[in-house]
Amino acid sequence: MAERKRLVAGNWKMNSGRADGLALARGVAERARAPHRCDLLVCPPFTLLAMVGKALAGSGVALGGQDCHPSPSGAFTGCISAEMLKDAGCSHALVGHSERRHTCGETDADVRAKTEAAWRAGLVAIVCVGETRAGREAGQAREIVCGQIAGSIPDGATAEQLIVAYEPVWAIGTGLTPTTADIAEIHAAIRGELPAGTRILYGGSVNPKNAAEILALEEVDGALVGGASLKADDFWAIAEACG
Ligand code: PEP
């Protein structure tokens, strides 16, 4: 089986204007010149894609969009298609982030359509899944996450086109993380549902202090990083925790 090279991906969310976004992108590109053992990806807001893409050129750091619409074009005011992301220089698209599932009401069927759109445009889809605090406390984390996988990932997935990010909703932006045993358990359950070789990232309050312990887990193939990706030093420290 092909080695699953780890990936550290930064989700900038709705942060950064031109000045700080450029400084951050340049900071990441600069640090990425040093030897490192993981793939790197940043997902800035749509408004910064072109500028950040230019700043990252030649650095080996990939560019991704934070979402995409299922349709290639049309009367969808305020939306961005997967084809537009590809045209802007992206190689990846995040889909199904919990902030979209929970604040925009996106369903598994929506996420599935977006994943298909990403593939149609030639992008790697990073499909996010994760249980709420209530789901975790009810002892249903595994069922919820496996249900999201079944509903959100189209037939015919391959390890080249798909990455899954396990992000417990209650761990995102809270400073809380599951135990490493809990992360390992859910990742192993997810792996059983995916094509061999598919990378599974952990996301939820990953920072320079906890990254090494989480990234050392056999089933963890990298991290999806929100808050800590907004500081080049912190993002790089997480990348370095890959070994
Ligand atoms: C995220 O939004 O994908 C995320 C993991 O955020 P944070 O690292 O801030 O918890």
PDB file of C-alpha atoms in Angstrom, residues 75-179:
ATOM      1  CA  ALA A  75     -27.339  32.115 -11.115  1.00  0.00           C
ATOM      2  CA  PHE A  76     -26.036  31.445  -7.608  1.00  0.00           C
ATOM      3  CA  THR A  77     -25.317  34.856  -6.145  1.00  0.00           C
ATOM      4  CA  GLY A  78     -22.428  34.906  -3.732  1.00  0.00           C
ATOM      5  CA  CYS A  79     -21.275  31.346  -4.477  1.00  0.00           C
ATOM      6  CA  ILE A  80     -18.016  30.050  -5.924  1.00  0.00           C
ATOM      7  CA  SER A  81     -17.821  26.927  -8.085  1.00  0.00           C
ATOM      8  CA  ALA A  82     -15.174  24.232  -7.955  1.00  0.00           C
ATOM      9  CA  GLU A  83     -14.216  25.200 -11.503  1.00  0.00           C
ATOM     10  CA  MET A  84     -13.582  28.767 -10.298  1.00  0.00           C
ATOM     11  CA  LEU A  85     -11.350  27.440  -7.533  1.00  0.00           C
ATOM     12  CA  LYS A  86      -9.400  25.403 -10.056  1.00  0.00           C
ATOM     13  CA  ASP A  87      -9.102  28.458 -12.305  1.00  0.00           C
ATOM     14  CA  ALA A  88      -7.791  30.474  -9.334  1.00  0.00           C
ATOM     15  CA  GLY A  89      -4.970  27.967  -8.842  1.00  0.00           C
ATOM     16  CA  CYS A  90      -6.466  25.686  -6.208  1.00  0.00           C
ATOM     17  CA  SER A  91      -5.723  21.990  -6.000  1.00  0.00           C
ATOM     18  CA  HIS A  92      -8.011  21.256  -3.022  1.00  0.00           C
ATOM     19  CA  ALA A  93     -11.450  22.222  -1.717  1.00  0.00           C
ATOM     20  CA  LEU A  94     -12.727  21.856   1.833  1.00  0.00           C
ATOM     21  CA  VAL A  95     -16.317  20.625   1.886  1.00  0.00           C
ATOM     22  CA  GLY A  96     -18.683  19.919   4.753  1.00  0.00           C
ATOM     23  CA  HIS A  97     -16.826  21.926   7.371  1.00  0.00           C
ATOM     24  CA  SER A  98     -18.922  21.893  10.538  1.00  0.00           C
ATOM     25  CA  GLU A  99     -19.265  25.675  10.412  1.00  0.00           C
ATOM     26  CA  ARG A 100     -21.101  25.181   7.105  1.00  0.00           C
ATOM     27  CA  ARG A 101     -23.026  22.114   8.230  1.00  0.00           C
ATOM     28  CA  HIS A 102     -24.224  23.862  11.371  1.00  0.00           C
ATOM     29  CA  THR A 103     -24.479  27.548  10.484  1.00  0.00           C
ATOM     30  CA  CYS A 104     -25.473  27.173   6.813  1.00  0.00           C
ATOM     31  CA  GLY A 105     -27.568  24.034   7.314  1.00  0.00           C
ATOM     32  CA  GLU A 106     -25.604  21.894   4.867  1.00  0.00           C
ATOM     33  CA  THR A 107     -26.674  18.259   4.798  1.00  0.00           C
ATOM     34  CA  ASP A 108     -24.709  15.147   3.910  1.00  0.00           C
ATOM     35  CA  ALA A 109     -26.405  15.260   0.485  1.00  0.00           C
ATOM     36  CA  ASP A 110     -25.144  18.832  -0.030  1.00  0.00           C
ATOM     37  CA  VAL A 111     -21.645  17.793   0.960  1.00  0.00           C
ATOM     38  CA  ARG A 112     -21.811  14.828  -1.391  1.00  0.00           C
ATOM     39  CA  ALA A 113     -22.803  17.107  -4.288  1.00  0.00           C
ATOM     40  CA  LYS A 114     -19.938  19.460  -3.457  1.00  0.00           C
ATOM     41  CA  THR A 115     -17.503  16.563  -3.313  1.00  0.00           C
ATOM     42  CA  GLU A 116     -18.667  15.467  -6.769  1.00  0.00           C
ATOM     43  CA  ALA A 117     -18.212  19.036  -7.978  1.00  0.00           C
ATOM     44  CA  ALA A 118     -14.663  19.170  -6.624  1.00  0.00           C
ATOM     45  CA  TRP A 119     -13.806  15.942  -8.445  1.00  0.00           C
ATOM     46  CA  ARG A 120     -15.461  17.154 -11.652  1.00  0.00           C
ATOM     47  CA  ALA A 121     -13.183  20.217 -11.538  1.00  0.00           C
ATOM     48  CA  GLY A 122     -10.082  18.126 -10.871  1.00  0.00           C
ATOM     49  CA  LEU A 123      -9.715  19.109  -7.216  1.00  0.00           C
ATOM     50  CA  VAL A 124      -8.986  16.941  -4.206  1.00  0.00           C
ATOM     51  CA  ALA A 125     -11.976  17.117  -1.858  1.00  0.00           C
ATOM     52  CA  ILE A 126     -11.272  17.371   1.866  1.00  0.00           C
ATOM     53  CA  VAL A 127     -14.514  16.122   3.388  1.00  0.00           C
ATOM     54  CA  CYS A 128     -15.022  17.200   7.006  1.00  0.00           C
ATOM     55  CA  VAL A 129     -17.001  15.116   9.485  1.00  0.00           C
ATOM     56  CA  GLY A 130     -17.427  15.194  13.240  1.00  0.00           C
ATOM     57  CA  GLU A 131     -19.863  14.737  16.067  1.00  0.00           C
ATOM     58  CA  THR A 132     -21.375  17.448  18.267  1.00  0.00           C
ATOM     59  CA  ARG A 133     -20.817  17.539  21.999  1.00  0.00           C
ATOM     60  CA  ALA A 134     -24.281  16.023  22.513  1.00  0.00           C
ATOM     61  CA  GLY A 135     -23.420  13.222  20.103  1.00  0.00           C
ATOM     62  CA  ARG A 136     -20.173  12.517  21.929  1.00  0.00           C
ATOM     63  CA  GLU A 137     -21.857  12.561  25.342  1.00  0.00           C
ATOM     64  CA  ALA A 138     -24.530  10.183  24.074  1.00  0.00           C
ATOM     65  CA  GLY A 139     -21.782   7.730  23.110  1.00  0.00           C
ATOM     66  CA  GLN A 140     -22.705   8.028  19.425  1.00  0.00           C
ATOM     67  CA  ALA A 141     -19.567   9.649  17.993  1.00  0.00           C
ATOM     68  CA  ARG A 142     -18.631   6.633  15.917  1.00  0.00           C
ATOM     69  CA  GLU A 143     -22.115   6.114  14.444  1.00  0.00           C
ATOM     70  CA  ILE A 144     -22.519   9.813  13.652  1.00  0.00           C
ATOM     71  CA  VAL A 145     -19.182  10.101  11.912  1.00  0.00           C
ATOM     72  CA  CYS A 146     -19.587   6.860   9.941  1.00  0.00           C
ATOM     73  CA  GLY A 147     -23.074   8.022   8.930  1.00  0.00           C
ATOM     74  CA  GLN A 148     -21.648  11.313   7.670  1.00  0.00           C
ATOM     75  CA  ILE A 149     -19.005   9.422   5.709  1.00  0.00           C
ATOM     76  CA  ALA A 150     -21.643   7.196   4.109  1.00  0.00           C
ATOM     77  CA  GLY A 151     -23.825  10.189   3.220  1.00  0.00           C
ATOM     78  CA  SER A 152     -21.151  12.658   2.137  1.00  0.00           C
ATOM     79  CA  ILE A 153     -18.784  10.630  -0.003  1.00  0.00           C
ATOM     80  CA  PRO A 154     -19.905   9.690  -3.517  1.00  0.00           C
ATOM     81  CA  ASP A 155     -19.341   6.243  -4.989  1.00  0.00           C
ATOM     82  CA  GLY A 156     -16.088   5.739  -6.816  1.00  0.00           C
ATOM     83  CA  ALA A 157     -13.878   7.649  -4.378  1.00  0.00           C
ATOM     84  CA  THR A 158     -10.148   7.126  -4.694  1.00  0.00           C
ATOM     85  CA  ALA A 159      -7.343   7.909  -2.270  1.00  0.00           C
ATOM     86  CA  GLU A 160      -5.950  10.402  -4.791  1.00  0.00           C
ATOM     87  CA  GLN A 161      -9.146  12.466  -4.938  1.00  0.00           C
ATOM     88  CA  LEU A 162     -10.271  12.280  -1.353  1.00  0.00           C
ATOM     89  CA  ILE A 163      -9.041  13.330   2.081  1.00  0.00           C
ATOM     90  CA  VAL A 164     -11.235  13.088   5.171  1.00  0.00           C
ATOM     91  CA  ALA A 165     -10.896  15.447   8.138  1.00  0.00           C
ATOM     92  CA  TYR A 166     -12.257  14.219  11.459  1.00  0.00           C
ATOM     93  CA  GLU A 167     -13.166  17.357  13.353  1.00  0.00           C
ATOM     94  CA  PRO A 168     -15.286  16.957  16.485  1.00  0.00           C
ATOM     95  CA  VAL A 169     -17.528  20.033  16.473  1.00  0.00           C
ATOM     96  CA  TRP A 170     -16.962  20.597  20.179  1.00  0.00           C
ATOM     97  CA  ALA A 171     -13.189  20.716  19.673  1.00  0.00           C
ATOM     98  CA  ILE A 172     -13.160  23.371  16.949  1.00  0.00           C
ATOM     99  CA  GLY A 173     -11.881  26.696  18.229  1.00  0.00           C
ATOM    100  CA  THR A 174     -12.486  25.724  21.862  1.00  0.00           C
ATOM    101  CA  GLY A 175      -9.067  24.584  23.034  1.00  0.00           C
ATOM    102  CA  LEU A 176     -10.608  21.192  23.837  1.00  0.00           C
ATOM    103  CA  THR A 177      -9.419  17.999  22.192  1.00  0.00           C
ATOM    104  CA  PRO A 178     -10.502  14.367  22.451  1.00  0.00           C
ATOM    105  CA  THR A 179      -8.123  11.952  24.131  1.00  0.00           C
TER     106      THR A 179
END
